Each structure stands twice: as C-alpha cells, then as structure tokens.
Coordinates of C-alpha atoms and ligand atoms in Angstrom, one line a residue:
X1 CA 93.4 7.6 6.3
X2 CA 91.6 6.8 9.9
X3 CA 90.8 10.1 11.9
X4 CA 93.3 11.5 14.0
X5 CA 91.2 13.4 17.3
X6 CA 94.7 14.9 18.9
X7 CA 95.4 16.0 15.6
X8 CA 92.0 17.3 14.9
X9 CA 91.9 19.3 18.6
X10 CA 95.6 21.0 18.2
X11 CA 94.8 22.5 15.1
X12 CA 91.0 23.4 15.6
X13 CA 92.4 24.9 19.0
X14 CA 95.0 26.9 17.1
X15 CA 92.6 27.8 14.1
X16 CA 90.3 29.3 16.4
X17 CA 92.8 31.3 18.6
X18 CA 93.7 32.6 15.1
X19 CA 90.7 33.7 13.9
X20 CA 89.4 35.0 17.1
X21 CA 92.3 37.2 17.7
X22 CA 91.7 39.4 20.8
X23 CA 88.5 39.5 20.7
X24 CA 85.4 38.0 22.4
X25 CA 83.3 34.9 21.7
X26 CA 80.1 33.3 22.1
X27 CA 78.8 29.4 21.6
X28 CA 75.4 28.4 22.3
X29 CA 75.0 25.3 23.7
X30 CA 71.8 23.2 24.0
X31 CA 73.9 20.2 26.4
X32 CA 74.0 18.3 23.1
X33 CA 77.1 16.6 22.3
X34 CA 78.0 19.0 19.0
X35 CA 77.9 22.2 20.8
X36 CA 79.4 21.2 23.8
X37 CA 82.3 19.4 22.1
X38 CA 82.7 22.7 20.1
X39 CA 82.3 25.0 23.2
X40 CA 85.0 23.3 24.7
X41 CA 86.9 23.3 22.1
X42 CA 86.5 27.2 21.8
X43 CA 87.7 27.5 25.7
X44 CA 90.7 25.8 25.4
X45 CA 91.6 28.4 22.3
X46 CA 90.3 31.8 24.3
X47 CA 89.5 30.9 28.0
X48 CA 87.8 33.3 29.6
X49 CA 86.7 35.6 26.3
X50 CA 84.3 33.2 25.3
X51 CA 80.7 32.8 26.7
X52 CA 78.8 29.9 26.7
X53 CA 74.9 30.8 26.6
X54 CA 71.8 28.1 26.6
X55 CA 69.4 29.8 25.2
X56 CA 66.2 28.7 27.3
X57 CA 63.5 28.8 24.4
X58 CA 61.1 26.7 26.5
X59 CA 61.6 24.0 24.1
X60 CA 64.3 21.7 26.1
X61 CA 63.5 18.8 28.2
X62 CA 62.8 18.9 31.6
X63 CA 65.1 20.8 34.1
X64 CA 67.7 20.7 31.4
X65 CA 68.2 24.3 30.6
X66 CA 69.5 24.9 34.6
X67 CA 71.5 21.1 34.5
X68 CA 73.1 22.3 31.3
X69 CA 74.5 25.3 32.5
X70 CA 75.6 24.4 35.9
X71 CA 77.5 21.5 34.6
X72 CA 79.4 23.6 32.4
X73 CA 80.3 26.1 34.9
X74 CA 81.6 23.2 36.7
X75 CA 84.1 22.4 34.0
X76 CA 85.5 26.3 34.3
X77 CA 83.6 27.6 31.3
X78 CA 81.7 31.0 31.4
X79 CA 78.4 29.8 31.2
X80 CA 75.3 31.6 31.0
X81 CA 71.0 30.7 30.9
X82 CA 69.1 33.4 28.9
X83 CA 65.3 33.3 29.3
X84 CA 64.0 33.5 25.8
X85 CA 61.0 31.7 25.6
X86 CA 59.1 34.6 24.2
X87 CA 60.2 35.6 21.1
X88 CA 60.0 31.8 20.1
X89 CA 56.7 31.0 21.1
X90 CA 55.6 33.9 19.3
X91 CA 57.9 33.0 16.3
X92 CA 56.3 29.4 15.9
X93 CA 52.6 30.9 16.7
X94 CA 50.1 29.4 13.9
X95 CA 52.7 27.9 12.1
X96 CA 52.0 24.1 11.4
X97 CA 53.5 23.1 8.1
X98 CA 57.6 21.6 8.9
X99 CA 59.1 23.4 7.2
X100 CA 57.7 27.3 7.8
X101 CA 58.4 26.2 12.0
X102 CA 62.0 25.2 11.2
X103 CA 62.4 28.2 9.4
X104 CA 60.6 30.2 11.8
X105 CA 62.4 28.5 14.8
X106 CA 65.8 29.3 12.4
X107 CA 64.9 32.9 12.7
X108 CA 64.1 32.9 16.1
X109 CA 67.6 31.7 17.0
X110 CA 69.8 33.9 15.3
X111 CA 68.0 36.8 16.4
X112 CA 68.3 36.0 19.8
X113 CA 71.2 34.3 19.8
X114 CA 72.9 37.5 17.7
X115 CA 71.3 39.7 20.3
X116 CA 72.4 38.0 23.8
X117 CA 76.1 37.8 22.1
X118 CA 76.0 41.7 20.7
X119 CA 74.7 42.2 25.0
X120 CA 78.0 40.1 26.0
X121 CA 80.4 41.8 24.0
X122 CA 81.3 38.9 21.3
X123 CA 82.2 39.2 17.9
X124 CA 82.1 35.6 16.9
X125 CA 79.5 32.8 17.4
X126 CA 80.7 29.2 17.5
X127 CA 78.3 26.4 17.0
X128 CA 78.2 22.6 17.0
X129 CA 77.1 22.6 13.1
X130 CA 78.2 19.0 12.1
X131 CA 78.8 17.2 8.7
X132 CA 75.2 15.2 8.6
X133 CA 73.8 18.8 9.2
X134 CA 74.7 20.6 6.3
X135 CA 74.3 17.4 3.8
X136 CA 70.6 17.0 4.7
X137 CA 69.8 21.0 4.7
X138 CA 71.5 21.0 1.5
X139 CA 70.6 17.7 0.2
X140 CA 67.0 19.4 0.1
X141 CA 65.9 16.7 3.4
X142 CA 65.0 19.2 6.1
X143 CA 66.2 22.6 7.0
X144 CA 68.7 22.4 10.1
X145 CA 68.7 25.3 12.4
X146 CA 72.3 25.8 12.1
X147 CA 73.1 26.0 8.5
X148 CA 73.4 29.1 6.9
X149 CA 76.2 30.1 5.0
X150 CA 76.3 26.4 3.1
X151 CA 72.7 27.5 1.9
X152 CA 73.4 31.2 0.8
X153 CA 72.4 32.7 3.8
X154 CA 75.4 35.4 4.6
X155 CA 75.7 35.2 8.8
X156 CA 77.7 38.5 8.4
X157 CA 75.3 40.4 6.7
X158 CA 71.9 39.1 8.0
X159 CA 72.9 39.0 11.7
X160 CA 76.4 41.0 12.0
X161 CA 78.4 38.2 13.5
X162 CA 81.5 35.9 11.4
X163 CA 80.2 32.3 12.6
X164 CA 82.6 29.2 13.4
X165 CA 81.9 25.5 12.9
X166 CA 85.3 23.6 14.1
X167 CA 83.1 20.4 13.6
X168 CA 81.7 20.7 10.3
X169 CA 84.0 18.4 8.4
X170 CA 83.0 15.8 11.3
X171 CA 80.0 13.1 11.5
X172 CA 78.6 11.9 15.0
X173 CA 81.3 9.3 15.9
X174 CA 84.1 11.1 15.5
X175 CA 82.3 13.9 17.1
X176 CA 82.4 11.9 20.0
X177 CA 85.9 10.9 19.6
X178 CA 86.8 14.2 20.0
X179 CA 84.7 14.5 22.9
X180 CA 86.4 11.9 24.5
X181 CA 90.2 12.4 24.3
X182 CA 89.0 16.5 25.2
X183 CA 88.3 14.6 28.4
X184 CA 85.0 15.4 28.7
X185 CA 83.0 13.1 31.3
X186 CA 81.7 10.2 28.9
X187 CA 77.7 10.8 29.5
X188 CA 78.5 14.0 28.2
X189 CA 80.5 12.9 24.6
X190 CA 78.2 10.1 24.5
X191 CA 74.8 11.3 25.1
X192 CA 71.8 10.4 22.9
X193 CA 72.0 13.3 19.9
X194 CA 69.1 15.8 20.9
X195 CA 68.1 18.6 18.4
X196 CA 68.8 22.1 18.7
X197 CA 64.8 23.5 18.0
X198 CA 64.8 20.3 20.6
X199 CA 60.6 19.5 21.7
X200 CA 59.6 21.8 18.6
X201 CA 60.9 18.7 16.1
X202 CA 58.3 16.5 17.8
X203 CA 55.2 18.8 18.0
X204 CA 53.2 17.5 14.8
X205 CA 51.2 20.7 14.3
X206 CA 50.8 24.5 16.0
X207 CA 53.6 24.2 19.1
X208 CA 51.9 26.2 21.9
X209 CA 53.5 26.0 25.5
X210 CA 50.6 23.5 26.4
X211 CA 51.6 20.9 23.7
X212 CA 54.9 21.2 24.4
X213 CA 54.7 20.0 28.2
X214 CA 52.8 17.3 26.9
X215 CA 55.4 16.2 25.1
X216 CA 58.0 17.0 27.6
X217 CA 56.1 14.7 30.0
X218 CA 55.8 12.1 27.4
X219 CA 59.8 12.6 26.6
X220 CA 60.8 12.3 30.0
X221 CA 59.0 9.1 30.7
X222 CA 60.3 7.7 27.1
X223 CA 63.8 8.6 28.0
X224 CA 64.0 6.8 31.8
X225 CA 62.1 3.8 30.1
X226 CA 65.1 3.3 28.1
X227 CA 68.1 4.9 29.9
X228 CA 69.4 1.6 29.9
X229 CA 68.8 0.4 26.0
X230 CA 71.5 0.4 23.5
X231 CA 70.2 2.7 21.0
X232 CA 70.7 6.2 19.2
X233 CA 67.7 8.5 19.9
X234 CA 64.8 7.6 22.1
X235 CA 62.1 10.0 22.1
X236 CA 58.0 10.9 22.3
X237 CA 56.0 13.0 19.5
X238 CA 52.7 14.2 19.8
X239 CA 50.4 14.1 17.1
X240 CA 48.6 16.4 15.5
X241 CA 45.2 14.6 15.9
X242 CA 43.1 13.0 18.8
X243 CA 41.4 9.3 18.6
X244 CA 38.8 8.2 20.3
X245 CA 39.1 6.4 23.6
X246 CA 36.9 4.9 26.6
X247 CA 37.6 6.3 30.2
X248 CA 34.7 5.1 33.1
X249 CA 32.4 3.6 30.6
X250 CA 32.5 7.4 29.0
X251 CA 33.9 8.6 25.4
X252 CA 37.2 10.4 25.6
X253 CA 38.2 12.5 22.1
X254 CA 42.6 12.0 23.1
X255 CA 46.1 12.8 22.3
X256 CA 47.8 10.6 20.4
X257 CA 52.1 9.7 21.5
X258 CA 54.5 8.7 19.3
X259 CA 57.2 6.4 21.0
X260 CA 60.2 6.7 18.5
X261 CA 63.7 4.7 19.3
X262 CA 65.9 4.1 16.4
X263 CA 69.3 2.4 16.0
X264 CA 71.9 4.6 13.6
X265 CA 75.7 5.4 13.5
X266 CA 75.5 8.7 12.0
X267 CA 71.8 9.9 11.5
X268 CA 72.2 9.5 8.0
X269 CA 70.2 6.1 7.8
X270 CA 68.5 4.5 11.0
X271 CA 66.1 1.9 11.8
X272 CA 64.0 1.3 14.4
X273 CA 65.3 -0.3 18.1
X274 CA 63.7 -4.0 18.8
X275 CA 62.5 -3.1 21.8
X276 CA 60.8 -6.1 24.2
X277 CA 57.1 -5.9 24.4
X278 CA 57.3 -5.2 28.1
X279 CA 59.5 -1.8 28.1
X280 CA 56.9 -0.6 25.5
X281 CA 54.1 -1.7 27.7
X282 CA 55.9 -0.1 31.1
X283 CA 56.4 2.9 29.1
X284 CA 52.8 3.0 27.5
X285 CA 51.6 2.6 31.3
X286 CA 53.5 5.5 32.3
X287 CA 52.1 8.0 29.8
X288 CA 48.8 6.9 30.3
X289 CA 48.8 7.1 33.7
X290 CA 50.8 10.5 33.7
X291 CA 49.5 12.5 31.4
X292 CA 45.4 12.0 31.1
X293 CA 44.8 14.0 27.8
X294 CA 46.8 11.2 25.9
X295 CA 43.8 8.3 24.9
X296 CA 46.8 6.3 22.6
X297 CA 50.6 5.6 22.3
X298 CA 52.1 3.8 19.4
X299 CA 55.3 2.4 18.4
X300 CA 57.4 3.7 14.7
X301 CA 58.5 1.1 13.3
X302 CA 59.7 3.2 10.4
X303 CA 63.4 3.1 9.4
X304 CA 65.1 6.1 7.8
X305 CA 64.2 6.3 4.9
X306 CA 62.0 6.6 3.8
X307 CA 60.9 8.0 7.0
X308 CA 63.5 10.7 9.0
X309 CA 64.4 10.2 12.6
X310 CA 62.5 13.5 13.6
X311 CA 59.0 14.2 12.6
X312 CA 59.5 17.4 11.0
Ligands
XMP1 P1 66.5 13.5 10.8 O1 65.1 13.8 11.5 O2 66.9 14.4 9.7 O3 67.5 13.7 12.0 O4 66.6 12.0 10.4 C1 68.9 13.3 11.8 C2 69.6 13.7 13.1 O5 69.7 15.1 13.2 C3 69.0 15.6 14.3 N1 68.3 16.8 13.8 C4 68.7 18.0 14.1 N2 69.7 18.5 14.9 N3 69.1 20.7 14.4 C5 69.9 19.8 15.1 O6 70.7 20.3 15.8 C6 68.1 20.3 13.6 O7 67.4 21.2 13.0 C7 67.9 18.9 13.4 N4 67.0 18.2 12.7 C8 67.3 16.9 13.0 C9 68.0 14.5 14.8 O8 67.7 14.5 16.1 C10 68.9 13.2 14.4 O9 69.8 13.0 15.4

C-alpha cells in the first residue's frame, strides 16, 4: 500500500495532542529536515505549549544556529537558541575513537537538552528520530544520537522525560513528503540531510573548537561549490593526519580535506556523485586559498558500503 502523507499528518497530529495532554513540550531542532518536519508537526497538535530549542553546541555550520531559529519564528513556532557549546566541547575532549565521541556527544545532548526543557517547563521531548536511524544503531553500524529506547536505553529513567518520535516508522522520502503537503517552504523539506552531532561526524580524531572551524570553513566552501548539483549530501572532513606539502620553495607539514558528495535515496546505501573535474578543482582552489593549514584535498570515491556516508 503507497504512503498516504494527509493520512500520516491527521493522525500523528491527533496522537500527539493525545499523549501530550495539557501539558508542555519541547523539540530540538538542528534545521535538518527530520526535526523540523516533526517540530511542526508537534505545533500543529499543541501550538503554543511547545518550544522549539537549537541547541547551539558549536558544532553546526556557519551562521546556522541564528538562521535556524529565526526562520522558525517566522513560521509562528516558539523558537528558542541555547548557547551550549561548553558542556560538549568538554564532553568530546580527548576522545578520538568513533564510537566513544558519538557516545559522548549522545550524552552531551540529552543532558542538555533534558536540562533546557526541565528550564522551559516541558514534560515531553519530540525529536526527528527516523526509520534509517534506529536500523543502523541497532543493526550494530554506528550509534545515532537519537536512539535510545530501541537500544535499551530507558529516556524516562535516565533523563526524566517520556520522548516522541512521530517519524520513526518513516525513511527520508517520505519524510519529505510529509514535509511538503505540511506546507513547509521546499528548501526546507528538501534540504541536503545534515547530522544531528552535525561538524563532530566529520572531525577524524580529538574535535577541539580549532578543528572544527576548519572544517566549517572547508564545509561551507564544499556546500556553495555544489549548491547547484543534484545529489544527497555534500560535505568536507578533516583528517586526522597532516602530509607533507611545498609553500614558497619551503616544506609545509598540512591538513588533509576530505571532499565527500554521494548520491542515495534513503542513506541506507549511497555512492559517490560524478562530479566534473572542474567543480572539484574550483572547490579544491577555494580551500586552499581559504584556509592555509590545509596542504591537500581529496575526493571519496567510496560507495556505502562498504564505506558509510559519514566518517565516524
Ligand atoms: P551513515 O554515515 O551512517 O549516514 O552512512 C547515513 C545518514 O545518516 C546521517 N547520520 C546521522 N544523522 N544523527 C543524525 O541525525 C547521527 O548520529 C547520524 N549519523 C549519520 C548521515 O548524515 C546520513 O545522511
């Protein structure tokens, strides 16, 4: 039977109202498509009880944090920026091995998420948690930051809140579907998928605020170098090793940049965008020119699998 988005959206509206009751709500939202399709969602159900909070962990992409929230207070939701960037660079300090970060970064959010909605009066969170998310945390691939309860992990008892995933039976497309006939603007329900622990998935290595800007430098030049492709996720990671480069006739010890675009319906499998030689050379131009410490950029032409989209 083909997926039915009105139906889907009258009875995730009504479900919610249900379990929500009277009382008060709270959905963080990184921008992505997920959590704001499911923020929305929560709205229509409980208007003004719910609060929508980006959690600014100094992780997100350039200027996206304010853009983010202002857009969403320009649909009518209650929308909210919470500096937080503390308690998760000192979460992910030291930490270089994937999995210990996403755990770590895991951590991080709850606790700060559970605190800013305990500040704001809400007994509920609602988050974007989607289909592809729980199969690869528990398929044993990588652990997602917003699986819990599909793991063992009791949300009630570890961090006092009853947690809501409206989209959790859904995969990307009809994510989007539903994004659409909410009548949400269509760069919005269409966006590029972008990870909740966001830059921290493409720091190979210790994150430290200094890596990070490299990477968000790298991302944003990757990302307007191929605004205009046709492809799933476009992206920079920064390696977790330097090679050795010339500069003025003099040896440079560098940063090495990942340039990762793939082509995928659901996340599930991918593989890698034919991009033309010249986008890859404009953009290569660009991070060299931009960012100094960076002495190489490379191309992956790895398709999922064997490799993943992300890096950790
Ligand atoms: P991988 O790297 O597993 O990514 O091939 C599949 C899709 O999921 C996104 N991704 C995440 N999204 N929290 C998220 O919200 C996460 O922990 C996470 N890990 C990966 C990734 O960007 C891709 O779209």
């Amino acid at each position: 039977m083909s997926f039915n988005a009105e139906r889907f959206i009258s009875e995730k509206i009504e479900e919610l109202r249900r379990e929500i009751g009277g009382a008060k709500a709270f959905a963080a939202t990184s921008g992505g498509v997920d959590s704001t399709v499911s923020a929305v969602l929560a709205h229509r159900a409980i208007g003004a009880r719910l609060t929508v909070g980006f959690l600014d962990d100094g992780l997100m992409r350039e200027g996206e944090p304010e853009a983010v929230v202002s857009r969403l207070r320009g649909m009518g939701l209650n929308a909210k920026l919470y500096d937080v960037r503390e308690p998760f660079f000192r979460a992910l300090k030291g930490l270089t091995d994937p999995e210990e970060k996403r755990k770590a970064f895991r951590e991080a959010f709850y606790r700060t998420l559970s605190e800013t909605a305990r500040k704001e009066g809400a007994e509920y969170l609602v988050q974007g948690t989607i289909a592809a998310d729980v199969l690869e945390t528990k398929g044993g691939v990588k652990t997602q930051h917003n699986v819990l309860d599909q793991i063992g992990i009791p949300s009630f008892k570890e961090y006092g809140f009853k947690v809501l995933e409206p989209l959790v039976t859904l995969l990307k497309p009809e994510v989007r579907l539903v994004g659409e006939r909410l009548g949400l603007p269509k760069d919005m329900y269409g966006r590029r998928p972008f990870p909740g622990p966001a830059l921290a998935l493409r720091v190979i290595g210790e994150i430290t605020p200094e890596r990070v800007e490299t990477v968000r430098k790298a991302t944003k030049i990757v990302e307007e170098g191929t605004q205009d492709l046709e492809c799933f996720q476009a992206f920079a990671v920064l390696l977790n090793d330097r090679a050795t480069g010339v500069v003025n006739g003099k040896r440079r010890y560098g940063e090495i940049v990942v340039i990762r675009a793939v082509d995928s319906k659901d996340a599930l499998t991918a593989s890698p965008t034919k991009m033309e030689w010249g986008r890859l050379e404009a953009i290569r131009d660009r991070i060299l020119r931009e960012i100094p410490s960076v002495i190489k950029v490379l191309y992956d032409l790895t398709p999922k699998p064997p490799s993943t989209i992300e890096y950790i």
